[in-house]
Amino acid sequence: MLRQKDFVLINTHVPYEGEIEQTDLFLSYDHAAELVDRLPSDKAAKIVVYCRSDRMSRIAADVWAKAGYTNIFNLDGGFVAWEGAGYVLLHLDHQ
């Protein structure tokens, strides 16, 4: 999906422990309701969320779905599974 990226990629993990290349936003899962205004204004926009294990991202995705977003995807297994599949996790000086 990242080769032909047509979605907003959001890291919801707190605290910062790394990121997938091409991440667009860092929105804390525990403030998901307050951060809805940072999401695309088009509630049908494709959004992919992730965190370390996928627990935090599922919580954020549920909040945003309740706010009317209809095209949200969660990275199953989070970036632990991402690295386990052989992909690189970036560790940048963020936040």
mmCIF file of N, CA, C and O in Angstrom:
data_model
loop_
_atom_site.group_PDB
_atom_site.id
_atom_site.type_symbol
_atom_site.label_atom_id
_atom_site.label_comp_id
_atom_site.label_asym_id
_atom_site.label_seq_id
_atom_site.Cartn_x
_atom_site.Cartn_y
_atom_site.Cartn_z
ATOM 1 N N MET A 1 0.818 -1.200 0.000
ATOM 2 C CA MET A 1 0.000 0.000 0.000
ATOM 3 C C MET A 1 0.862 1.265 0.000
ATOM 4 O O MET A 1 0.454 2.277 -0.542
ATOM 5 N N LEU A 2 2.042 1.195 0.635
ATOM 6 C CA LEU A 2 2.877 2.398 0.710
ATOM 7 C C LEU A 2 3.491 2.767 -0.638
ATOM 8 O O LEU A 2 3.828 3.919 -0.855
ATOM 9 N N ARG A 3 3.625 1.796 -1.531
ATOM 10 C CA ARG A 3 4.197 2.098 -2.846
ATOM 11 C C ARG A 3 3.300 3.030 -3.645
ATOM 12 O O ARG A 3 3.765 3.834 -4.436
ATOM 13 N N GLN A 4 1.992 2.878 -3.482
ATOM 14 C CA GLN A 4 1.023 3.740 -4.167
ATOM 15 C C GLN A 4 0.110 4.341 -3.111
ATOM 16 O O GLN A 4 -1.100 4.148 -3.124
ATOM 17 N N LYS A 5 0.723 5.094 -2.205
ATOM 18 C CA LYS A 5 0.031 5.611 -1.021
ATOM 19 C C LYS A 5 -1.109 6.555 -1.404
ATOM 20 O O LYS A 5 -0.896 7.558 -2.047
ATOM 21 N N ASP A 6 -2.297 6.191 -0.957
ATOM 22 C CA ASP A 6 -3.491 7.003 -1.198
ATOM 23 C C ASP A 6 -4.298 7.157 0.093
ATOM 24 O O ASP A 6 -5.514 7.164 0.095
ATOM 25 N N PHE A 7 -3.581 7.238 1.202
ATOM 26 C CA PHE A 7 -4.233 7.293 2.510
ATOM 27 C C PHE A 7 -3.388 8.144 3.460
ATOM 28 O O PHE A 7 -2.223 8.426 3.196
ATOM 29 N N VAL A 8 -4.002 8.503 4.570
ATOM 30 C CA VAL A 8 -3.305 9.202 5.641
ATOM 31 C C VAL A 8 -2.847 8.143 6.640
ATOM 32 O O VAL A 8 -3.655 7.357 7.124
ATOM 33 N N LEU A 9 -1.550 8.114 6.930
ATOM 34 C CA LEU A 9 -0.969 7.135 7.853
ATOM 35 C C LEU A 9 -0.721 7.809 9.196
ATOM 36 O O LEU A 9 -0.007 8.820 9.278
ATOM 37 N N ILE A 10 -1.349 7.252 10.251
ATOM 38 C CA ILE A 10 -1.303 7.881 11.570
ATOM 39 C C ILE A 10 -0.729 6.932 12.621
ATOM 40 O O ILE A 10 -1.235 5.826 12.809
ATOM 41 N N ASN A 11 0.293 7.393 13.315
ATOM 42 C CA ASN A 11 0.880 6.675 14.447
ATOM 43 C C ASN A 11 0.164 7.160 15.703
ATOM 44 O O ASN A 11 0.179 8.348 16.012
ATOM 45 N N THR A 12 -0.461 6.243 16.439
ATOM 46 C CA THR A 12 -1.216 6.616 17.639
ATOM 47 C C THR A 12 -0.505 6.208 18.926
ATOM 48 O O THR A 12 -1.047 6.378 20.006
ATOM 49 N N HIS A 13 0.692 5.641 18.797
ATOM 50 C CA HIS A 13 1.392 5.104 19.971
ATOM 51 C C HIS A 13 1.960 6.197 20.872
ATOM 52 O O HIS A 13 2.524 7.165 20.410
ATOM 53 N N VAL A 14 1.791 5.989 22.171
ATOM 54 C CA VAL A 14 2.345 6.878 23.181
ATOM 55 C C VAL A 14 3.056 6.006 24.215
ATOM 56 O O VAL A 14 2.462 5.037 24.680
ATOM 57 N N PRO A 15 4.287 6.307 24.599
ATOM 58 C CA PRO A 15 5.141 7.361 24.066
ATOM 59 C C PRO A 15 5.750 6.928 22.731
ATOM 60 O O PRO A 15 5.651 5.762 22.340
ATOM 61 N N TYR A 16 6.399 7.854 22.062
ATOM 62 C CA TYR A 16 7.011 7.571 20.767
ATOM 63 C C TYR A 16 8.029 6.436 20.909
ATOM 64 O O TYR A 16 8.906 6.479 21.768
ATOM 65 N N GLU A 17 7.875 5.398 20.064
ATOM 66 C CA GLU A 17 8.812 4.270 20.069
ATOM 67 C C GLU A 17 9.285 3.937 18.669
ATOM 68 O O GLU A 17 9.913 2.899 18.462
ATOM 69 N N GLY A 18 8.947 4.771 17.706
ATOM 70 C CA GLY A 18 9.346 4.520 16.330
ATOM 71 C C GLY A 18 8.182 4.790 15.408
ATOM 72 O O GLY A 18 7.065 5.080 15.848
ATOM 73 N N GLU A 19 8.476 4.714 14.102
ATOM 74 C CA GLU A 19 7.437 5.009 13.120
ATOM 75 C C GLU A 19 7.706 4.286 11.811
ATOM 76 O O GLU A 19 8.840 3.910 11.506
ATOM 77 N N ILE A 20 6.661 4.124 11.061
ATOM 78 C CA ILE A 20 6.739 3.567 9.716
ATOM 79 C C ILE A 20 7.006 4.728 8.765
ATOM 80 O O ILE A 20 6.409 5.801 8.910
ATOM 81 N N GLU A 21 7.907 4.510 7.819
ATOM 82 C CA GLU A 21 8.217 5.551 6.843
ATOM 83 C C GLU A 21 6.930 6.019 6.162
ATOM 84 O O GLU A 21 6.021 5.233 5.937
ATOM 85 N N GLN A 22 6.845 7.287 5.868
ATOM 86 C CA GLN A 22 5.705 7.943 5.236
ATOM 87 C C GLN A 22 4.549 8.207 6.203
ATOM 88 O O GLN A 22 3.428 8.494 5.782
ATOM 89 N N THR A 23 4.806 8.121 7.519
ATOM 90 C CA THR A 23 3.777 8.470 8.496
ATOM 91 C C THR A 23 3.457 9.951 8.351
ATOM 92 O O THR A 23 4.351 10.784 8.265
ATOM 93 N N ASP A 24 2.165 10.260 8.309
ATOM 94 C CA ASP A 24 1.715 11.638 8.118
ATOM 95 C C ASP A 24 1.463 12.381 9.423
ATOM 96 O O ASP A 24 1.730 13.578 9.530
ATOM 97 N N LEU A 25 0.884 11.677 10.392
ATOM 98 C CA LEU A 25 0.487 12.326 11.641
ATOM 99 C C LEU A 25 0.841 11.467 12.845
ATOM 100 O O LEU A 25 0.875 10.235 12.746
ATOM 101 N N PHE A 26 1.072 12.131 13.967
ATOM 102 C CA PHE A 26 1.272 11.471 15.247
ATOM 103 C C PHE A 26 0.180 11.994 16.161
ATOM 104 O O PHE A 26 0.251 13.139 16.622
ATOM 105 N N LEU A 27 -0.850 11.173 16.370
ATOM 106 C CA LEU A 27 -1.996 11.592 17.178
ATOM 107 C C LEU A 27 -2.175 10.583 18.305
ATOM 108 O O LEU A 27 -2.498 9.418 18.062
ATOM 109 N N SER A 28 -1.971 11.023 19.511
ATOM 110 C CA SER A 28 -2.044 10.171 20.683
ATOM 111 C C SER A 28 -3.420 9.513 20.804
ATOM 112 O O SER A 28 -4.442 10.194 20.802
ATOM 113 N N TYR A 29 -3.417 8.193 20.935
ATOM 114 C CA TYR A 29 -4.680 7.444 21.016
ATOM 115 C C TYR A 29 -5.546 7.927 22.167
ATOM 116 O O TYR A 29 -6.772 7.940 22.065
ATOM 117 N N ASP A 30 -4.921 8.305 23.283
ATOM 118 C CA ASP A 30 -5.694 8.689 24.462
ATOM 119 C C ASP A 30 -6.273 10.103 24.373
ATOM 120 O O ASP A 30 -6.990 10.545 25.271
ATOM 121 N N HIS A 31 -5.977 10.786 23.266
ATOM 122 C CA HIS A 31 -6.577 12.100 23.006
ATOM 123 C C HIS A 31 -7.302 12.097 21.658
ATOM 124 O O HIS A 31 -7.537 13.151 21.079
ATOM 125 N N ALA A 32 -7.659 10.907 21.185
ATOM 126 C CA ALA A 32 -8.267 10.758 19.853
ATOM 127 C C ALA A 32 -9.501 11.636 19.679
ATOM 128 O O ALA A 32 -9.669 12.274 18.639
ATOM 129 N N ALA A 33 -10.363 11.693 20.675
ATOM 130 C CA ALA A 33 -11.593 12.482 20.555
ATOM 131 C C ALA A 33 -11.279 13.967 20.402
ATOM 132 O O ALA A 33 -11.927 14.667 19.618
ATOM 133 N N GLU A 34 -10.267 14.443 21.119
ATOM 134 C CA GLU A 34 -9.906 15.861 21.053
ATOM 135 C C GLU A 34 -9.158 16.203 19.765
ATOM 136 O O GLU A 34 -9.072 17.376 19.400
ATOM 137 N N LEU A 35 -8.600 15.198 19.096
ATOM 138 C CA LEU A 35 -7.766 15.436 17.913
ATOM 139 C C LEU A 35 -8.489 15.189 16.591
ATOM 140 O O LEU A 35 -7.871 15.206 15.533
ATOM 141 N N VAL A 36 -9.790 14.994 16.637
ATOM 142 C CA VAL A 36 -10.570 14.738 15.422
ATOM 143 C C VAL A 36 -10.355 15.843 14.389
ATOM 144 O O VAL A 36 -10.294 15.573 13.190
ATOM 145 N N ASP A 37 -10.180 17.069 14.848
ATOM 146 C CA ASP A 37 -10.014 18.187 13.913
ATOM 147 C C ASP A 37 -8.689 18.116 13.136
ATOM 148 O O ASP A 37 -8.505 18.835 12.166
ATOM 149 N N ARG A 38 -7.782 17.237 13.528
ATOM 150 C CA ARG A 38 -6.521 17.062 12.799
ATOM 151 C C ARG A 38 -6.662 16.056 11.663
ATOM 152 O O ARG A 38 -5.781 15.929 10.824
ATOM 153 N N LEU A 39 -7.783 15.324 11.648
ATOM 154 C CA LEU A 39 -8.041 14.340 10.588
ATOM 155 C C LEU A 39 -8.516 15.069 9.327
ATOM 156 O O LEU A 39 -8.940 16.218 9.388
ATOM 157 N N PRO A 40 -8.482 14.378 8.183
ATOM 158 C CA PRO A 40 -9.002 14.997 6.953
ATOM 159 C C PRO A 40 -10.452 15.437 7.144
ATOM 160 O O PRO A 40 -11.222 14.791 7.854
ATOM 161 N N SER A 41 -10.818 16.535 6.503
ATOM 162 C CA SER A 41 -12.197 17.013 6.626
ATOM 163 C C SER A 41 -13.178 16.067 5.936
ATOM 164 O O SER A 41 -14.337 15.971 6.324
ATOM 165 N N ASP A 42 -12.712 15.344 4.921
ATOM 166 C CA ASP A 42 -13.539 14.357 4.217
ATOM 167 C C ASP A 42 -13.624 13.096 5.059
ATOM 168 O O ASP A 42 -12.645 12.371 5.214
ATOM 169 N N LYS A 43 -14.791 12.831 5.614
ATOM 170 C CA LYS A 43 -14.956 11.682 6.509
ATOM 171 C C LYS A 43 -14.884 10.336 5.787
ATOM 172 O O LYS A 43 -14.846 9.292 6.419
ATOM 173 N N ALA A 44 -14.827 10.365 4.444
ATOM 174 C CA ALA A 44 -14.657 9.128 3.671
ATOM 175 C C ALA A 44 -13.192 8.926 3.257
ATOM 176 O O ALA A 44 -12.869 7.947 2.585
ATOM 177 N N ALA A 45 -12.305 9.828 3.677
ATOM 178 C CA ALA A 45 -10.883 9.697 3.336
ATOM 179 C C ALA A 45 -10.331 8.403 3.925
ATOM 180 O O ALA A 45 -10.713 8.001 5.031
ATOM 181 N N LYS A 46 -9.440 7.758 3.179
ATOM 182 C CA LYS A 46 -8.822 6.520 3.660
ATOM 183 C C LYS A 46 -7.766 6.873 4.708
ATOM 184 O O LYS A 46 -6.876 7.682 4.464
ATOM 185 N N ILE A 47 -7.904 6.244 5.886
ATOM 186 C CA ILE A 47 -7.000 6.480 7.010
ATOM 187 C C ILE A 47 -6.495 5.123 7.498
ATOM 188 O O ILE A 47 -7.284 4.206 7.706
ATOM 189 N N VAL A 48 -5.179 5.021 7.689
ATOM 190 C CA VAL A 48 -4.580 3.808 8.260
ATOM 191 C C VAL A 48 -3.921 4.208 9.568
ATOM 192 O O VAL A 48 -3.137 5.154 9.611
ATOM 193 N N VAL A 49 -4.258 3.490 10.637
ATOM 194 C CA VAL A 49 -3.703 3.780 11.957
ATOM 195 C C VAL A 49 -2.854 2.611 12.432
ATOM 196 O O VAL A 49 -3.092 1.466 12.073
ATOM 197 N N TYR A 50 -1.861 2.955 13.258
ATOM 198 C CA TYR A 50 -1.031 1.907 13.850
ATOM 199 C C TYR A 50 -0.448 2.390 15.174
ATOM 200 O O TYR A 50 -0.438 3.576 15.485
ATOM 201 N N CYS A 51 0.023 1.432 15.943
ATOM 202 C CA CYS A 51 0.759 1.688 17.182
ATOM 203 C C CYS A 51 1.737 0.517 17.336
ATOM 204 O O CYS A 51 2.030 -0.167 16.360
ATOM 205 N N ARG A 52 2.201 0.259 18.526
ATOM 206 C CA ARG A 52 3.178 -0.819 18.702
ATOM 207 C C ARG A 52 2.548 -2.200 18.500
ATOM 208 O O ARG A 52 3.053 -3.012 17.753
ATOM 209 N N SER A 53 1.437 -2.458 19.176
ATOM 210 C CA SER A 53 0.850 -3.799 19.126
ATOM 211 C C SER A 53 -0.513 -3.843 18.444
ATOM 212 O O SER A 53 -0.997 -4.916 18.133
ATOM 213 N N ASP A 54 -1.135 -2.756 18.266
ATOM 214 C CA ASP A 54 -2.439 -2.471 17.658
ATOM 215 C C ASP A 54 -3.546 -2.234 18.667
ATOM 216 O O ASP A 54 -4.669 -1.963 18.301
ATOM 217 N N ARG A 55 -3.245 -2.249 19.957
ATOM 218 C CA ARG A 55 -4.255 -1.964 20.980
ATOM 219 C C ARG A 55 -4.634 -0.481 20.976
ATOM 220 O O ARG A 55 -5.814 -0.129 20.930
ATOM 221 N N MET A 56 -3.651 0.392 21.005
ATOM 222 C CA MET A 56 -3.913 1.836 21.045
ATOM 223 C C MET A 56 -4.567 2.318 19.745
ATOM 224 O O MET A 56 -5.478 3.140 19.769
ATOM 225 N N SER A 57 -4.092 1.798 18.629
ATOM 226 C CA SER A 57 -4.652 2.233 17.340
ATOM 227 C C SER A 57 -6.101 1.783 17.187
ATOM 228 O O SER A 57 -6.911 2.509 16.606
ATOM 229 N N ARG A 58 -6.446 0.625 17.724
ATOM 230 C CA ARG A 58 -7.850 0.180 17.668
ATOM 231 C C ARG A 58 -8.745 1.126 18.472
ATOM 232 O O ARG A 58 -9.859 1.430 18.063
ATOM 233 N N ILE A 59 -8.262 1.574 19.611
ATOM 234 C CA ILE A 59 -9.030 2.512 20.436
ATOM 235 C C ILE A 59 -9.263 3.804 19.657
ATOM 236 O O ILE A 59 -10.385 4.307 19.582
ATOM 237 N N ALA A 60 -8.201 4.360 19.061
ATOM 238 C CA ALA A 60 -8.329 5.598 18.280
ATOM 239 C C ALA A 60 -9.260 5.393 17.093
ATOM 240 O O ALA A 60 -10.117 6.239 16.811
ATOM 241 N N ALA A 61 -9.111 4.280 16.380
ATOM 242 C CA ALA A 61 -9.952 4.003 15.213
ATOM 243 C C ALA A 61 -11.429 3.953 15.610
ATOM 244 O O ALA A 61 -12.288 4.482 14.893
ATOM 245 N N ASP A 62 -11.724 3.339 16.754
ATOM 246 C CA ASP A 62 -13.116 3.266 17.224
ATOM 247 C C ASP A 62 -13.671 4.662 17.521
ATOM 248 O O ASP A 62 -14.807 4.972 17.168
ATOM 249 N N VAL A 63 -12.862 5.505 18.156
ATOM 250 C CA VAL A 63 -13.292 6.875 18.469
ATOM 251 C C VAL A 63 -13.586 7.630 17.178
ATOM 252 O O VAL A 63 -14.612 8.316 17.052
ATOM 253 N N TRP A 64 -12.677 7.513 16.206
ATOM 254 C CA TRP A 64 -12.843 8.252 14.962
ATOM 255 C C TRP A 64 -13.984 7.697 14.115
ATOM 256 O O TRP A 64 -14.669 8.452 13.435
ATOM 257 N N ALA A 65 -14.230 6.400 14.196
ATOM 258 C CA ALA A 65 -15.381 5.817 13.492
ATOM 259 C C ALA A 65 -16.680 6.367 14.093
ATOM 260 O O ALA A 65 -17.615 6.710 13.361
ATOM 261 N N LYS A 66 -16.723 6.489 15.413
ATOM 262 C CA LYS A 66 -17.902 7.049 16.074
ATOM 263 C C LYS A 66 -18.094 8.522 15.711
ATOM 264 O O LYS A 66 -19.204 9.040 15.771
ATOM 265 N N ALA A 67 -16.989 9.188 15.327
ATOM 266 C CA ALA A 67 -17.062 10.602 14.915
ATOM 267 C C ALA A 67 -17.480 10.727 13.450
ATOM 268 O O ALA A 67 -17.588 11.830 12.929
ATOM 269 N N GLY A 68 -17.716 9.581 12.791
ATOM 270 C CA GLY A 68 -18.231 9.615 11.429
ATOM 271 C C GLY A 68 -17.266 9.207 10.332
ATOM 272 O O GLY A 68 -17.640 9.180 9.160
ATOM 273 N N TYR A 69 -16.034 8.872 10.666
ATOM 274 C CA TYR A 69 -15.069 8.435 9.643
ATOM 275 C C TYR A 69 -15.401 7.005 9.229
ATOM 276 O O TYR A 69 -15.623 6.147 10.071
ATOM 277 N N THR A 70 -15.460 6.788 7.922
ATOM 278 C CA THR A 70 -15.999 5.527 7.410
ATOM 279 C C THR A 70 -14.982 4.642 6.688
ATOM 280 O O THR A 70 -15.329 3.562 6.230
ATOM 281 N N ASN A 71 -13.734 5.098 6.589
ATOM 282 C CA ASN A 71 -12.743 4.366 5.790
ATOM 283 C C ASN A 71 -11.440 4.232 6.575
ATOM 284 O O ASN A 71 -10.377 4.597 6.094
ATOM 285 N N ILE A 72 -11.535 3.675 7.808
ATOM 286 C CA ILE A 72 -10.383 3.554 8.694
ATOM 287 C C ILE A 72 -9.902 2.105 8.714
ATOM 288 O O ILE A 72 -10.693 1.176 8.861
ATOM 289 N N PHE A 73 -8.600 1.965 8.579
ATOM 290 C CA PHE A 73 -7.964 0.649 8.618
ATOM 291 C C PHE A 73 -6.948 0.641 9.752
ATOM 292 O O PHE A 73 -6.310 1.648 10.036
ATOM 293 N N ASN A 74 -6.784 -0.521 10.398
ATOM 294 C CA ASN A 74 -5.838 -0.688 11.491
ATOM 295 C C ASN A 74 -4.766 -1.684 11.059
ATOM 296 O O ASN A 74 -5.083 -2.726 10.477
ATOM 297 N N LEU A 75 -3.500 -1.362 11.323
ATOM 298 C CA LEU A 75 -2.409 -2.284 11.019
ATOM 299 C C LEU A 75 -2.413 -3.388 12.069
ATOM 300 O O LEU A 75 -2.012 -3.170 13.216
ATOM 301 N N ASP A 76 -2.901 -4.570 11.695
ATOM 302 C CA ASP A 76 -2.971 -5.699 12.618
ATOM 303 C C ASP A 76 -1.583 -6.044 13.154
ATOM 304 O O ASP A 76 -0.645 -6.211 12.389
ATOM 305 N N GLY A 77 -1.489 -6.118 14.464
ATOM 306 C CA GLY A 77 -0.225 -6.459 15.101
ATOM 307 C C GLY A 77 0.724 -5.293 15.267
ATOM 308 O O GLY A 77 1.799 -5.440 15.838
ATOM 309 N N GLY A 78 0.347 -4.119 14.744
ATOM 310 C CA GLY A 78 1.143 -2.910 14.917
ATOM 311 C C GLY A 78 2.540 -3.004 14.348
ATOM 312 O O GLY A 78 2.836 -3.840 13.506
ATOM 313 N N PHE A 79 3.420 -2.131 14.856
ATOM 314 C CA PHE A 79 4.753 -2.146 14.282
ATOM 315 C C PHE A 79 5.599 -3.301 14.790
ATOM 316 O O PHE A 79 6.642 -3.609 14.216
ATOM 317 N N VAL A 80 5.136 -4.026 15.796
ATOM 318 C CA VAL A 80 5.811 -5.271 16.177
ATOM 319 C C VAL A 80 5.671 -6.273 15.026
ATOM 320 O O VAL A 80 6.647 -6.895 14.593
ATOM 321 N N ALA A 81 4.463 -6.401 14.503
ATOM 322 C CA ALA A 81 4.221 -7.303 13.365
ATOM 323 C C ALA A 81 4.909 -6.777 12.106
ATOM 324 O O ALA A 81 5.421 -7.555 11.295
ATOM 325 N N TRP A 82 4.930 -5.449 11.944
ATOM 326 C CA TRP A 82 5.587 -4.816 10.798
ATOM 327 C C TRP A 82 7.068 -5.232 10.757
ATOM 328 O O TRP A 82 7.573 -5.689 9.748
ATOM 329 N N GLU A 83 7.747 -5.079 11.892
ATOM 330 C CA GLU A 83 9.159 -5.470 11.960
ATOM 331 C C GLU A 83 9.310 -6.984 11.833
ATOM 332 O O GLU A 83 10.241 -7.459 11.193
ATOM 333 N N GLY A 84 8.380 -7.726 12.408
ATOM 334 C CA GLY A 84 8.421 -9.184 12.322
ATOM 335 C C GLY A 84 8.308 -9.686 10.891
ATOM 336 O O GLY A 84 8.810 -10.755 10.553
ATOM 337 N N ALA A 85 7.656 -8.889 10.045
ATOM 338 C CA ALA A 85 7.516 -9.253 8.629
ATOM 339 C C ALA A 85 8.739 -8.810 7.817
ATOM 340 O O ALA A 85 8.779 -8.989 6.607
ATOM 341 N N GLY A 86 9.721 -8.222 8.503
ATOM 342 C CA GLY A 86 10.950 -7.837 7.825
ATOM 343 C C GLY A 86 11.015 -6.403 7.342
ATOM 344 O O GLY A 86 11.967 -6.010 6.667
ATOM 345 N N TYR A 87 10.020 -5.589 7.703
ATOM 346 C CA TYR A 87 10.020 -4.183 7.304
ATOM 347 C C TYR A 87 10.748 -3.334 8.342
ATOM 348 O O TYR A 87 10.862 -3.711 9.499
ATOM 349 N N VAL A 88 11.205 -2.183 7.910
ATOM 350 C CA VAL A 88 11.990 -1.299 8.769
ATOM 351 C C VAL A 88 11.088 -0.368 9.566
ATOM 352 O O VAL A 88 10.133 0.192 9.033
ATOM 353 N N LEU A 89 11.428 -0.209 10.832
ATOM 354 C CA LEU A 89 10.779 0.778 11.689
ATOM 355 C C LEU A 89 11.799 1.881 11.936
ATOM 356 O O LEU A 89 12.916 1.612 12.359
ATOM 357 N N LEU A 90 11.427 3.110 11.632
ATOM 358 C CA LEU A 90 12.316 4.240 11.820
ATOM 359 C C LEU A 90 12.278 4.689 13.284
ATOM 360 O O LEU A 90 11.227 4.658 13.916
ATOM 361 N N HIS A 91 13.418 5.098 13.789
ATOM 362 C CA HIS A 91 13.504 5.652 15.138
ATOM 363 C C HIS A 91 14.111 7.037 15.005
ATOM 364 O O HIS A 91 15.322 7.194 14.949
ATOM 365 N N LEU A 92 13.247 8.023 14.887
ATOM 366 C CA LEU A 92 13.678 9.394 14.673
ATOM 367 C C LEU A 92 13.528 10.211 15.937
ATOM 368 O O LEU A 92 12.868 9.805 16.887
ATOM 369 N N ASP A 93 14.120 11.368 15.935
ATOM 370 C CA ASP A 93 13.981 12.299 17.044
ATOM 371 C C ASP A 93 12.647 13.008 16.920
ATOM 372 O O ASP A 93 12.563 14.085 16.366
ATOM 373 N N HIS A 94 11.597 12.366 17.403
ATOM 374 C CA HIS A 94 10.242 12.914 17.285
ATOM 375 C C HIS A 94 9.680 13.183 18.656
ATOM 376 O O HIS A 94 9.928 12.448 19.590
ATOM 377 N N GLN A 95 8.858 14.172 18.745
ATOM 378 C CA GLN A 95 8.050 14.525 19.921
ATOM 379 C C GLN A 95 8.840 14.625 21.184
ATOM 380 O O GLN A 95 9.455 13.950 21.777
#
